[in-house]
Amino acid sequence: MDAFNGGVTIRNSTISNNQAPNAGGISCASASFTLLGTTITNNVAGSSGGGLATTADCAITSTGSVLAGNLAPTAPDILPGAPVNSQGYNIVGIATNPLGTSGFDHQTDLVGQLGQVVQAQLGPLVYGEFLGFHRPLAGSPAIDAWPCEGLTDQ
């Protein structure tokens, strides 16, 4: 998925099993991106940003999302050109930013680094009635990680 010169919100979605030379899951330049309850996993990049790669002029906001289990020689899960605006409850396997902080610094974020990877413990991609998703396995930090207050059942 590419986002250029605009705004994109991804809510309750799965971005998985993609491959590209750079930014296997999402590439963002000159845009704003909001991730809400989104899982980005099992994507592959040939160079960097296996799950997500952004430029300095891409503004990312993330809440309750999983960015883990992606592959790339450099920055396998996320390569932010600018720090992410974390609103909390994110799980990041490896947060790498050669320019400084990744931005995943909310007290409720669970963030790994090189040598201390956070394992999201997600199952394989399965398909429900309309879409695919990765179920959290027993013991996954994603289980009950995002509070549900204020939500109503349809």
mmCIF file of C-alpha atoms in Angstrom:
data_model
loop_
_atom_site.group_PDB
_atom_site.id
_atom_site.type_symbol
_atom_site.label_atom_id
_atom_site.label_comp_id
_atom_site.label_asym_id
_atom_site.label_seq_id
_atom_site.Cartn_x
_atom_site.Cartn_y
_atom_site.Cartn_z
ATOM 1 C CA MET A 1 0.000 0.000 0.000
ATOM 2 C CA ASP A 2 1.381 3.412 -0.939
ATOM 3 C CA ALA A 3 0.202 6.745 0.443
ATOM 4 C CA PHE A 4 1.380 9.935 -1.219
ATOM 5 C CA ASN A 5 0.088 13.498 -0.775
ATOM 6 C CA GLY A 6 -3.032 12.767 1.223
ATOM 7 C CA GLY A 7 -4.499 11.274 4.352
ATOM 8 C CA VAL A 8 -5.237 7.608 4.986
ATOM 9 C CA THR A 9 -6.923 5.884 7.934
ATOM 10 C CA ILE A 10 -6.632 2.125 8.292
ATOM 11 C CA ARG A 11 -8.985 0.736 10.936
ATOM 12 C CA ASN A 12 -9.345 -2.863 12.152
ATOM 13 C CA SER A 13 -7.435 -4.208 9.166
ATOM 14 C CA THR A 14 -4.692 -6.697 8.394
ATOM 15 C CA ILE A 15 -1.801 -5.983 6.052
ATOM 16 C CA SER A 16 0.014 -9.256 5.558
ATOM 17 C CA ASN A 17 1.951 -11.458 3.127
ATOM 18 C CA ASN A 18 3.248 -8.651 0.895
ATOM 19 C CA GLN A 19 6.704 -8.269 -0.632
ATOM 20 C CA ALA A 20 8.583 -5.296 -2.124
ATOM 21 C CA PRO A 21 12.157 -4.019 -2.539
ATOM 22 C CA ASN A 22 11.465 -1.414 0.200
ATOM 23 C CA ALA A 23 8.454 -1.100 2.531
ATOM 24 C CA GLY A 24 6.927 -4.556 2.232
ATOM 25 C CA GLY A 25 3.591 -3.624 3.833
ATOM 26 C CA ILE A 26 3.094 0.164 3.694
ATOM 27 C CA SER A 27 5.094 2.982 2.125
ATOM 28 C CA CYS A 28 4.234 6.563 3.066
ATOM 29 C CA ALA A 29 5.590 9.852 1.674
ATOM 30 C CA SER A 30 4.157 13.387 1.974
ATOM 31 C CA ALA A 31 1.001 12.089 3.626
ATOM 32 C CA SER A 32 -0.650 11.451 6.955
ATOM 33 C CA PHE A 33 -1.443 7.949 8.110
ATOM 34 C CA THR A 34 -3.609 6.754 10.997
ATOM 35 C CA LEU A 35 -3.490 3.143 12.163
ATOM 36 C CA LEU A 36 -6.322 2.050 14.482
ATOM 37 C CA GLY A 37 -6.418 -1.568 15.639
ATOM 38 C CA THR A 38 -4.448 -2.641 12.592
ATOM 39 C CA THR A 39 -2.110 -5.637 12.259
ATOM 40 C CA ILE A 40 0.921 -5.367 9.980
ATOM 41 C CA THR A 41 2.762 -8.697 9.919
ATOM 42 C CA ASN A 42 4.423 -11.268 7.615
ATOM 43 C CA ASN A 43 5.522 -8.664 5.065
ATOM 44 C CA VAL A 44 8.969 -8.736 3.449
ATOM 45 C CA ALA A 45 11.195 -5.933 2.159
ATOM 46 C CA GLY A 46 14.456 -6.465 0.298
ATOM 47 C CA SER A 47 16.192 -3.546 2.024
ATOM 48 C CA SER A 48 14.297 -1.882 4.907
ATOM 49 C CA GLY A 49 10.887 -1.266 6.400
ATOM 50 C CA GLY A 50 9.481 -4.777 6.130
ATOM 51 C CA GLY A 51 6.160 -3.704 7.638
ATOM 52 C CA LEU A 52 6.156 0.082 7.271
ATOM 53 C CA ALA A 53 8.566 2.658 5.859
ATOM 54 C CA THR A 54 7.964 6.407 5.834
ATOM 55 C CA THR A 55 9.714 9.574 4.778
ATOM 56 C CA ALA A 56 10.320 12.563 7.073
ATOM 57 C CA ASP A 57 7.223 14.303 5.698
ATOM 58 C CA CYS A 58 4.830 11.449 6.499
ATOM 59 C CA ALA A 59 2.903 11.854 9.750
ATOM 60 C CA ILE A 60 1.919 8.529 11.346
ATOM 61 C CA THR A 61 -0.480 8.152 14.279
ATOM 62 C CA SER A 62 -0.967 4.674 15.722
ATOM 63 C CA THR A 63 -3.348 3.291 18.346
ATOM 64 C CA GLY A 64 -3.809 -0.347 19.364
ATOM 65 C CA SER A 65 -1.899 -1.721 16.387
ATOM 66 C CA VAL A 66 0.544 -4.602 15.909
ATOM 67 C CA LEU A 67 3.658 -4.097 13.785
ATOM 68 C CA ALA A 68 5.598 -7.312 14.291
ATOM 69 C CA GLY A 69 6.821 -10.417 12.501
ATOM 70 C CA ASN A 70 7.914 -8.611 9.321
ATOM 71 C CA LEU A 71 11.238 -9.257 7.568
ATOM 72 C CA ALA A 72 13.921 -6.951 6.146
ATOM 73 C CA PRO A 73 17.715 -6.699 6.506
ATOM 74 C CA THR A 74 17.264 -3.276 8.161
ATOM 75 C CA ALA A 75 14.275 -2.142 10.235
ATOM 76 C CA PRO A 76 12.165 -5.282 9.756
ATOM 77 C CA ASP A 77 8.970 -3.938 11.328
ATOM 78 C CA ILE A 78 9.092 -0.157 10.925
ATOM 79 C CA LEU A 79 11.465 2.419 9.480
ATOM 80 C CA PRO A 80 9.939 5.799 10.392
ATOM 81 C CA GLY A 81 11.364 8.852 8.643
ATOM 82 C CA ALA A 82 9.897 10.845 11.528
ATOM 83 C CA PRO A 83 8.756 9.628 14.963
ATOM 84 C CA VAL A 84 5.327 8.015 15.107
ATOM 85 C CA ASN A 85 2.673 9.775 17.179
ATOM 86 C CA SER A 86 1.706 6.889 19.444
ATOM 87 C CA GLN A 87 -1.669 7.028 21.131
ATOM 88 C CA GLY A 88 -0.844 3.838 23.036
ATOM 89 C CA TYR A 89 -1.550 0.119 23.137
ATOM 90 C CA ASN A 90 0.760 -0.684 20.200
ATOM 91 C CA ILE A 91 2.899 -3.823 19.914
ATOM 92 C CA VAL A 92 6.068 -3.382 17.850
ATOM 93 C CA GLY A 93 8.435 -6.310 17.293
ATOM 94 C CA ILE A 94 11.495 -4.170 16.507
ATOM 95 C CA ALA A 95 11.304 -0.369 16.462
ATOM 96 C CA THR A 96 14.275 0.993 14.564
ATOM 97 C CA ASN A 97 14.976 4.602 13.701
ATOM 98 C CA PRO A 98 18.516 5.604 12.781
ATOM 99 C CA LEU A 99 17.476 9.244 13.264
ATOM 100 C CA GLY A 100 16.509 8.749 16.922
ATOM 101 C CA THR A 101 13.299 7.672 18.599
ATOM 102 C CA SER A 102 10.670 5.622 16.822
ATOM 103 C CA GLY A 103 7.928 7.540 18.634
ATOM 104 C CA PHE A 104 6.429 4.414 20.181
ATOM 105 C CA ASP A 105 6.976 5.797 23.659
ATOM 106 C CA HIS A 106 3.483 5.764 25.160
ATOM 107 C CA GLN A 107 3.476 4.010 28.543
ATOM 108 C CA THR A 108 1.126 1.315 27.202
ATOM 109 C CA ASP A 109 3.235 0.496 24.103
ATOM 110 C CA LEU A 110 5.167 -2.794 24.055
ATOM 111 C CA VAL A 111 8.234 -2.191 21.905
ATOM 112 C CA GLY A 112 11.200 -4.395 21.052
ATOM 113 C CA GLN A 113 14.683 -3.446 19.902
ATOM 114 C CA LEU A 114 17.429 -5.352 18.121
ATOM 115 C CA GLY A 115 18.392 -8.216 20.415
ATOM 116 C CA GLN A 116 15.154 -7.887 22.414
ATOM 117 C CA VAL A 117 12.402 -8.597 19.914
ATOM 118 C CA VAL A 118 8.792 -8.511 21.094
ATOM 119 C CA GLN A 119 7.066 -11.633 19.794
ATOM 120 C CA ALA A 120 3.435 -10.822 18.973
ATOM 121 C CA GLN A 121 2.617 -14.564 18.878
ATOM 122 C CA LEU A 122 0.108 -14.398 16.048
ATOM 123 C CA GLY A 123 -1.334 -17.401 14.270
ATOM 124 C CA PRO A 124 -1.334 -17.913 10.499
ATOM 125 C CA LEU A 125 -3.471 -15.790 8.205
ATOM 126 C CA VAL A 126 -7.008 -17.165 8.236
ATOM 127 C CA TYR A 127 -10.035 -15.928 6.386
ATOM 128 C CA GLY A 128 -13.319 -15.056 8.023
ATOM 129 C CA GLU A 129 -16.558 -14.190 6.297
ATOM 130 C CA PHE A 130 -15.183 -11.106 4.541
ATOM 131 C CA LEU A 131 -11.521 -10.638 5.414
ATOM 132 C CA GLY A 132 -8.300 -12.251 6.547
ATOM 133 C CA PHE A 133 -6.752 -11.859 9.973
ATOM 134 C CA HIS A 134 -4.112 -13.317 12.302
ATOM 135 C CA ARG A 135 -5.553 -14.647 15.564
ATOM 136 C CA PRO A 136 -3.450 -14.019 18.663
ATOM 137 C CA LEU A 137 -2.135 -17.316 20.011
ATOM 138 C CA ALA A 138 -2.363 -18.270 23.691
ATOM 139 C CA GLY A 139 0.054 -16.070 25.623
ATOM 140 C CA SER A 140 0.133 -13.338 22.976
ATOM 141 C CA PRO A 141 0.651 -9.824 24.368
ATOM 142 C CA ALA A 142 -2.117 -8.730 21.967
ATOM 143 C CA ILE A 143 -4.800 -10.505 24.005
ATOM 144 C CA ASP A 144 -6.748 -7.926 26.029
ATOM 145 C CA ALA A 145 -4.066 -5.332 25.316
ATOM 146 C CA TRP A 146 -6.438 -2.580 24.199
ATOM 147 C CA PRO A 147 -9.155 -1.461 26.621
ATOM 148 C CA CYS A 148 -12.672 -1.600 25.249
ATOM 149 C CA GLU A 149 -14.321 1.153 27.279
ATOM 150 C CA GLY A 150 -16.539 3.359 25.163
ATOM 151 C CA LEU A 151 -17.158 0.653 22.542
ATOM 152 C CA THR A 152 -20.594 -0.780 21.902
ATOM 153 C CA ASP A 153 -21.599 -4.061 20.344
ATOM 154 C CA GLN A 154 -23.511 -3.823 17.066
#
